[in-house]
Short mmCIF file of C-alpha atoms in Angstrom, two decimals:
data_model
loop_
_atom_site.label_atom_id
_atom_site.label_comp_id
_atom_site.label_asym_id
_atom_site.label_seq_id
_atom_site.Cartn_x
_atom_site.Cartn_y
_atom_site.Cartn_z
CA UNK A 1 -172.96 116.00 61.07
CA UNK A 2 -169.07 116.17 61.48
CA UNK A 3 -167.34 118.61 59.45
CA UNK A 4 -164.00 117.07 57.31
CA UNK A 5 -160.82 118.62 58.40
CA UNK A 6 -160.41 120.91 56.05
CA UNK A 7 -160.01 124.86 56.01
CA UNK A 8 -159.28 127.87 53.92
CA UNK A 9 -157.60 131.13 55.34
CA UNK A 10 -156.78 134.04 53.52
CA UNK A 11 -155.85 137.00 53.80
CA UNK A 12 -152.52 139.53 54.40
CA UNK A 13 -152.43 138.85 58.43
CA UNK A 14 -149.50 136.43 58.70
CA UNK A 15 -149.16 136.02 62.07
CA UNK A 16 -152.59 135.28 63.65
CA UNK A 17 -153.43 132.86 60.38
CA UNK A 18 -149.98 130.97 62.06
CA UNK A 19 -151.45 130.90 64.70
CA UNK A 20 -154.57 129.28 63.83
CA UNK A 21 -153.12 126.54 61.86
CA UNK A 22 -150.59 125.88 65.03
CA UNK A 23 -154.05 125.67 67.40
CA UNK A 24 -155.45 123.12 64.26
CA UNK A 25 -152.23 121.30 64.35
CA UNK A 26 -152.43 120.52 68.16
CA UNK A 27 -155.92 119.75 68.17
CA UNK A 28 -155.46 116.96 65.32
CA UNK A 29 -152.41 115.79 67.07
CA UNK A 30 -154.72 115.67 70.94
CA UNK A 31 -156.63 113.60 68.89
CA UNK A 32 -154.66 110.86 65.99
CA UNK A 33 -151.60 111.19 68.17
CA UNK A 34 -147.98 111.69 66.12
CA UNK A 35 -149.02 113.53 62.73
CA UNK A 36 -146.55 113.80 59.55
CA UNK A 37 -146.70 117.64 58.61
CA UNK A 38 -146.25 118.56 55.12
CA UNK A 39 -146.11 122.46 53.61
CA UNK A 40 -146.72 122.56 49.88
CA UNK A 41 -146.77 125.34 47.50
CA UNK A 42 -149.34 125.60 44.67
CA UNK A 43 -146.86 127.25 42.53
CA UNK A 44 -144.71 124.15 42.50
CA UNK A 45 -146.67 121.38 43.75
CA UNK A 46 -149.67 119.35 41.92
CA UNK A 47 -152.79 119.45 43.40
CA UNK A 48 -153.70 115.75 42.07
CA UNK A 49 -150.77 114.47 44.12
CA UNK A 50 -151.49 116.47 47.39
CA UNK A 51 -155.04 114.85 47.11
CA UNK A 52 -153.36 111.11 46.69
CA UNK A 53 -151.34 111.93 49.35
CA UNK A 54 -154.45 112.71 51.33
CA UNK A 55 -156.11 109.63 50.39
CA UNK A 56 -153.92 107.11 52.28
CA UNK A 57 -153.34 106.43 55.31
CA UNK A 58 -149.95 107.30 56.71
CA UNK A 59 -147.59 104.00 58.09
CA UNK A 60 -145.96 105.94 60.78
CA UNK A 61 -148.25 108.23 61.97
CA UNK A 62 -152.03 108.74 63.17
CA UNK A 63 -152.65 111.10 59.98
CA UNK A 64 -151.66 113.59 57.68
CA UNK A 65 -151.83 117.53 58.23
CA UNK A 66 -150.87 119.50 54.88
CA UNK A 67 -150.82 122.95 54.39
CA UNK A 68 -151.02 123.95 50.80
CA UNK A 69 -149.87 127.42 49.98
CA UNK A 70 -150.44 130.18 47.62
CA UNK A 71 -154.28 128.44 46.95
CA UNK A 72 -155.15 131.89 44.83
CA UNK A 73 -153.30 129.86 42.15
CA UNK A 74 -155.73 126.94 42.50
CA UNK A 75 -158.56 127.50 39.01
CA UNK A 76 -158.09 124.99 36.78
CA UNK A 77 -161.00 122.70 35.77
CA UNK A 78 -159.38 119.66 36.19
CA UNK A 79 -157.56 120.94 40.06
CA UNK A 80 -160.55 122.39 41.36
CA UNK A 81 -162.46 118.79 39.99
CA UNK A 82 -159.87 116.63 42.04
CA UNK A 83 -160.05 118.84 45.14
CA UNK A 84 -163.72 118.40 44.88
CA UNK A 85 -164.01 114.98 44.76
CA UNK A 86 -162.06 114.67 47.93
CA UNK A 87 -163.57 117.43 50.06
CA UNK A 88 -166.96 116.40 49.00
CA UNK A 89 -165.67 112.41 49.41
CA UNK A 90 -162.89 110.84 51.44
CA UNK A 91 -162.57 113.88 53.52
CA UNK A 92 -165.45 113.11 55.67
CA UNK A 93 -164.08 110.04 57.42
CA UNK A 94 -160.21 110.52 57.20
CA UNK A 95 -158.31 111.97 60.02
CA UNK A 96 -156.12 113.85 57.76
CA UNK A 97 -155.82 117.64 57.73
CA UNK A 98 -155.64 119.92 54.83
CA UNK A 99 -155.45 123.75 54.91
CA UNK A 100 -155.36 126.33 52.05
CA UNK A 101 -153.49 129.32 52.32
CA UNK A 102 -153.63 132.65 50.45
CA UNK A 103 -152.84 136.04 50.89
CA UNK A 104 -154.93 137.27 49.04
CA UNK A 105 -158.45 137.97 50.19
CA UNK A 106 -160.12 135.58 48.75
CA UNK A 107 -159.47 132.96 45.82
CA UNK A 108 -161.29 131.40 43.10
CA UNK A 109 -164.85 131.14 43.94
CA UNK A 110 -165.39 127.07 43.03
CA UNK A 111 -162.77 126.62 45.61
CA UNK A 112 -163.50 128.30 48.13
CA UNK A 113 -167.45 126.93 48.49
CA UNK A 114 -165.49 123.74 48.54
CA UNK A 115 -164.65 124.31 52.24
CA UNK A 116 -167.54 124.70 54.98
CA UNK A 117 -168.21 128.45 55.91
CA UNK A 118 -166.98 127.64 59.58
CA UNK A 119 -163.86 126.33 58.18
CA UNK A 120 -162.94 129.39 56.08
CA UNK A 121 -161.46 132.42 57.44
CA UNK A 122 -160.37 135.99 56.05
CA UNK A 123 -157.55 137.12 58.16
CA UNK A 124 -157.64 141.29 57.78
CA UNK A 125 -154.72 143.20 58.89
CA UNK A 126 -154.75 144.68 62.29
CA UNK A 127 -156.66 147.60 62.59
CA UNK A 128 -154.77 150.90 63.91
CA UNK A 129 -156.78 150.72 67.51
CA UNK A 130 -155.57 147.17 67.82
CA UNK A 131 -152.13 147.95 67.33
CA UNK A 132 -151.49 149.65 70.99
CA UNK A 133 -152.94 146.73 72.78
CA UNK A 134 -151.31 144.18 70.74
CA UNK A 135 -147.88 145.33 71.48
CA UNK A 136 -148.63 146.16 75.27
CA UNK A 137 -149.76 142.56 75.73
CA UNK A 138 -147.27 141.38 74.10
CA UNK A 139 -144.22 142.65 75.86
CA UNK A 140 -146.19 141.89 79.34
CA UNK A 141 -146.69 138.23 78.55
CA UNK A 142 -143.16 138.07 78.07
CA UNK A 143 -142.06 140.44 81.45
CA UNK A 144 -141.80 143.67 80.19
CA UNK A 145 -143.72 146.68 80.29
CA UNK A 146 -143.57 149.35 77.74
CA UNK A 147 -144.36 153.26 77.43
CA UNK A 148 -147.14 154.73 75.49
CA UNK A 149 -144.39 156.71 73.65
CA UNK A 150 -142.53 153.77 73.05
CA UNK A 151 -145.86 151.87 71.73
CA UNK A 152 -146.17 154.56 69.47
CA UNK A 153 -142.53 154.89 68.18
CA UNK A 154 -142.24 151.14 67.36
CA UNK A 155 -145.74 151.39 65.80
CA UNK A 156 -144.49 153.74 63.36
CA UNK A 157 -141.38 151.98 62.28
CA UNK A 158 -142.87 148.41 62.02
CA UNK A 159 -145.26 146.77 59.37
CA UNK A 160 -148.46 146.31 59.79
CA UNK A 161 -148.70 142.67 60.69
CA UNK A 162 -148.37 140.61 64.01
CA UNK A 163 -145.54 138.51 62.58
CA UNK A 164 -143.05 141.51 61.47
CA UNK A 165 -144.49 142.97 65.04
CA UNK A 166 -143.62 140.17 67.09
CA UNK A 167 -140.29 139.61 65.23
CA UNK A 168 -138.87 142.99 65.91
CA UNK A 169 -140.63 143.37 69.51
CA UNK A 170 -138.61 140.24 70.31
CA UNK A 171 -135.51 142.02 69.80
CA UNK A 172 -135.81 143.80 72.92
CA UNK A 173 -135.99 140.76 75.30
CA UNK A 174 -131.91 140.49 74.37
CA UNK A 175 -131.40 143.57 75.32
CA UNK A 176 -132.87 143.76 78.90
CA UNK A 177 -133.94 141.75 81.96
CA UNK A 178 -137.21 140.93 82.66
CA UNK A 179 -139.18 143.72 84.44
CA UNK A 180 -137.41 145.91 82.21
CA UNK A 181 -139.86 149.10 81.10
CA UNK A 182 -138.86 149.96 77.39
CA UNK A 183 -138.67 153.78 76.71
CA UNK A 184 -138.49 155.58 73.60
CA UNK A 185 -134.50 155.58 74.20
CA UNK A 186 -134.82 152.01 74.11
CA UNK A 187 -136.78 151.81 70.55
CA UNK A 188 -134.32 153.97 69.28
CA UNK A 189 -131.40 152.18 70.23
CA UNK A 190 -132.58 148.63 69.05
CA UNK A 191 -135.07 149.45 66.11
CA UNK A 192 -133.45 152.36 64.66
CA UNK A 193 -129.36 152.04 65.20
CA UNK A 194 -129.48 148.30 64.59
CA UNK A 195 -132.31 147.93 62.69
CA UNK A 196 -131.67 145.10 60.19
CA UNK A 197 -132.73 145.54 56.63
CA UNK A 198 -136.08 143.34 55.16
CA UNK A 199 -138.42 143.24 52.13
CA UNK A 200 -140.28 146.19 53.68
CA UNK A 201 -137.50 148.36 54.47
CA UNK A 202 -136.22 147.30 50.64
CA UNK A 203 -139.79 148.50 48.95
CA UNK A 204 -140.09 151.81 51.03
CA UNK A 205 -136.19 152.44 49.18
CA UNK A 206 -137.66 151.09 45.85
CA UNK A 207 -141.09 153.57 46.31
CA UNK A 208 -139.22 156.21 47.16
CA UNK A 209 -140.33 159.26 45.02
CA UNK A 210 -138.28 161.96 45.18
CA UNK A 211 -135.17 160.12 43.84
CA UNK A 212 -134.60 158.91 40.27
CA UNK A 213 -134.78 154.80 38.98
CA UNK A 214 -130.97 155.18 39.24
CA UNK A 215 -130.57 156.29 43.19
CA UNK A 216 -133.69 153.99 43.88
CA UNK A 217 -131.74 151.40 42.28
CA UNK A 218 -128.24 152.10 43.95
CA UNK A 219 -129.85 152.12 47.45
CA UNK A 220 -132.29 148.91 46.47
CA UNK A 221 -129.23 147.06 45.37
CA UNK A 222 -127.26 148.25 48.76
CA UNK A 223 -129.89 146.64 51.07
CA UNK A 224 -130.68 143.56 48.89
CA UNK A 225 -127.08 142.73 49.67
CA UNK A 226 -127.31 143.95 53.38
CA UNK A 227 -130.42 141.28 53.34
CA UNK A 228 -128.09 138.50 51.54
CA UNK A 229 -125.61 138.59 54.21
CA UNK A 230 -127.98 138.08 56.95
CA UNK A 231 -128.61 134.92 58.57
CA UNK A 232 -131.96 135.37 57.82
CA UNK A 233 -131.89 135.45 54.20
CA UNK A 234 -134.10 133.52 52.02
CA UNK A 235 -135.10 134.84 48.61
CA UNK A 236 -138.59 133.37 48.64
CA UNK A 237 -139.26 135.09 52.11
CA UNK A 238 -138.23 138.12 50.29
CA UNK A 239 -140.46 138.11 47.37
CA UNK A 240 -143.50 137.34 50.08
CA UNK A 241 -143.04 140.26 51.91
CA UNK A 242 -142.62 142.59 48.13
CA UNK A 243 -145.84 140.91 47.17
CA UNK A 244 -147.65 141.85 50.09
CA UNK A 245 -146.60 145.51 50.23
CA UNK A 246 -147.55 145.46 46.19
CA UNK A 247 -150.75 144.37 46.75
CA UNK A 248 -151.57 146.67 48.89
CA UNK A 249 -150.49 148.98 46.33
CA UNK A 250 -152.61 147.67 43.92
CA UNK A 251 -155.42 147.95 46.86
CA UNK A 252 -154.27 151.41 47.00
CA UNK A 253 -154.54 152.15 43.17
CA UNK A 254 -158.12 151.12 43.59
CA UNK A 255 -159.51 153.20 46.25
CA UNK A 256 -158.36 156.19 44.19
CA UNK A 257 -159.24 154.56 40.49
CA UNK A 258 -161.33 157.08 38.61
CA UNK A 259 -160.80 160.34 40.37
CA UNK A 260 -162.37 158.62 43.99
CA UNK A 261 -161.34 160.23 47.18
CA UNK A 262 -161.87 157.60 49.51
CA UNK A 263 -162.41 158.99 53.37
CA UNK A 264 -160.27 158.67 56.74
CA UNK A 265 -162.72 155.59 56.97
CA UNK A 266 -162.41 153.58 53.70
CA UNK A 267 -159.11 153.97 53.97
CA UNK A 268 -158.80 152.47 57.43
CA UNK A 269 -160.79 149.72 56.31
CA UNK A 270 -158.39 149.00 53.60
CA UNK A 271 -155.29 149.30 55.99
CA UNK A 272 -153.99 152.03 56.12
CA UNK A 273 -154.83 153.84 58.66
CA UNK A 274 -151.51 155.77 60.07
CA UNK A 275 -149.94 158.56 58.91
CA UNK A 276 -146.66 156.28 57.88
CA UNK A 277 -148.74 154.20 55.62
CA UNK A 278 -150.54 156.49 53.75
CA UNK A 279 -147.75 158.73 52.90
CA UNK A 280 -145.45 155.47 51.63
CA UNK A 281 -148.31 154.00 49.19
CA UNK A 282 -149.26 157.69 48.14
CA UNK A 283 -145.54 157.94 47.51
CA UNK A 284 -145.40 154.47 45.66
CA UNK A 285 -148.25 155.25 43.65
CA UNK A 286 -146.35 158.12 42.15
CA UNK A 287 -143.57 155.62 40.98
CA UNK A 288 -145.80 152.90 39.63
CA UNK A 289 -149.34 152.95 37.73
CA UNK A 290 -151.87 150.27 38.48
CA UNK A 291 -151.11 148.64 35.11
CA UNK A 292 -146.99 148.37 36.11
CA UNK A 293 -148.29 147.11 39.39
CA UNK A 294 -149.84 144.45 38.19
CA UNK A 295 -147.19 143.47 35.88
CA UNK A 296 -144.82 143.75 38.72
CA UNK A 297 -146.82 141.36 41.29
CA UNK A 298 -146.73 138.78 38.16
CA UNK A 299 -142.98 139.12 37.97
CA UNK A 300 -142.54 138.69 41.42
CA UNK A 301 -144.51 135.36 40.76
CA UNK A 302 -142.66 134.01 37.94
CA UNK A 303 -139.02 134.99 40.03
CA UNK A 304 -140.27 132.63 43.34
CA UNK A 305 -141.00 130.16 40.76
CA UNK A 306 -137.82 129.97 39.17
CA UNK A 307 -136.06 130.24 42.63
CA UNK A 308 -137.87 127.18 43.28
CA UNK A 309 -137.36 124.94 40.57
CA UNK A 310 -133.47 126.02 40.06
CA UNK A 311 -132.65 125.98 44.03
CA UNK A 312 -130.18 128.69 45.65
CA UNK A 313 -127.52 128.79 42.98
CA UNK A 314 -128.92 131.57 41.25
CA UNK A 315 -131.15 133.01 43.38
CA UNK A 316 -128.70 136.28 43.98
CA UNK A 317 -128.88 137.06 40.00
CA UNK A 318 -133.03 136.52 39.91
CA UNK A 319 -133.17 139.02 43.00
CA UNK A 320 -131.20 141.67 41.36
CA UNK A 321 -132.34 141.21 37.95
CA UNK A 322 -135.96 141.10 39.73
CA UNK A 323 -134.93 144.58 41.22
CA UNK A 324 -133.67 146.24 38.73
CA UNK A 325 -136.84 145.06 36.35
CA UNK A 326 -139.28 146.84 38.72
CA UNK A 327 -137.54 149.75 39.22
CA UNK A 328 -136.12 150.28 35.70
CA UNK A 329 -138.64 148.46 33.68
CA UNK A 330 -141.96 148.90 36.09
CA UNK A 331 -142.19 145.17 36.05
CA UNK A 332 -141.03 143.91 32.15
CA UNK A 333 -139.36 140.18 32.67
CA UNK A 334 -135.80 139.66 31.80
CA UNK A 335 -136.27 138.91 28.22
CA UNK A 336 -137.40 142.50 27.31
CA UNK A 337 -134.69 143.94 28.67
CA UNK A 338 -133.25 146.21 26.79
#
């Protein structure tokens, strides 16, 4: 019986989830021909009128192919009703695409047995023995070879995704012709003298304990603006790559909750395998309690949502009073500032 086109992947692993909606994308267009791509965000867009979109036909193009982020926020009744009707309905015979995304690992359970177990995915970060490989292949497919040391060095500095990975591994294909083997000279040169400023380089200044709310704040504030003036700058990007590292602090919180002592193992498992990563969330973890870690991940939400719906005007002033309302106030919104 043929499966509707529809998926769920979750999970923190941004790159190889792209990856797999890319390979969807070009099989549905192989097949309808020119498809009208949509990205929606649950935080901001109505899941009734992604599923009318859905229903009809589009005049210009052999389907529809909508991704629909942030599904974790996906629960109510009367969303999870609609969504059902459709998946369980029209789905079947229309050559439109639709594909939930979370990071999280998983989302409410009455949507996610809406989408067949074939079609749903949990992308995990990379494991640490993955890492080496990942970054040699990489910087052969593109002409380069690369050191063991050097594997290692830019293993330490980067996150633990294959989208930061690629993103700063590209960096070095500037730099040098093809055939070009990169040494740890090289890393240094690119990824440490010229390394730009992102959300992760921002939260290990935030997590930082052994300085007080005020330094954290001073340097926060320094490299918030450092990441304003680049032409990479987006404010929703931003508060993506926070919530990611504070989830895994919250992930953190709970391999230690009630006095555990989680092994080498578990805590592989949960990602975080190297040295690097286990001293910045034991460090975090000093800094903020489960309960302001929570309260910060929902601040984070409500500041992407207000970026949204009031547009780039006053995105600067969220960010900073965002900032300052984590570090100072371990997550309070605005209006109990003091």
């Amino acid at each position: 019986m043929k499966e509707p086109e529809i998926y769920l992947f979750t999970g923190p692993e941004i790159g190889e989830k792209k990856e797999a909606i890319e390979t969807i994308r070009e099989a549905a267009e192989k097949k309808n021909g020119p498809l009208d791509v949509y990205t929606y965000y649950a935080s901001e867009t109505r899941v009734i009128d992604v599923v009318s979109q859905l229903q009809n036909l589009s005049l210009f193009s052999g389907a529809l192919f909508i991704v629909l982020k942030n599904a974790e926020l996906i629960k109510g009744k009367g969303d999870i009703d609609t969504l059902s009707g459709w998946t369980a309905g029209g789905a079947k015979d229309s050559p439109n695409t639709l594909i939930l995304v979370s990071d999280e690992n998983s989302i409410e359970k009455k949507v996610e047995q809406l989408f067949p177990s074939s079609h749903r995915k949990i992308f995990w970060e990379m494991f640490e023995n993955r890492k080496p490989q990942w970054v040699q292949g990489f910087f052969k497919k593109n002409g380069y070879s690369v050191s063991p040391e050097a594997v290692e060095q830019i293993l330490e500095m980067v996150e633990n995704n294959t989208e930061t990975l690629k993103s700063e591994c590209s960096r070095f294909f500037y730099c040098f012709e093809k055939g070009h083997t990169i040494t740890p000279e090289d890393v240094d040169k690119i990824l440490s003298h010229n390394r730009e400023e992102n959300a992760y380089t921002l939260f290990n200044a935030m997590a930082d304990s052994t300085r007080s709310p005020v330094q954290r704040l001073e340097s926060s504030l320094e490299i918030l603006q450092k990441i304003r003036l680049s032409r990479d700058s987006n404010g929703v990007s931003l508060i993506a790559g926070l919530s990611y590292s504070f989830r895994q602090l919250r992930t953190w919180h709970g391999l230690f909750a009630d006095g555990a002592t989680p092994n080498d193992a578990q805590l592989k498992a949960a990602g975080f395998s190297s040295v690097k990563a286990k001293d910045k969330f034991r460090s975090a973890s000093k800094v903020w309690s489960m309960g302001a870690t929570a309260s910060i991940l929902a601040l984070l939400a409500d500041t992407d949502m207000k970026i949204r719906e009031n547009g780039t005007g006053l995105e600067d002033t969220f960010l900073t009073m965002m900032i300052y309302s984590i570090i100072i106030k371990n997550g309070l919104f605005c209006s109990e500032y003091a």
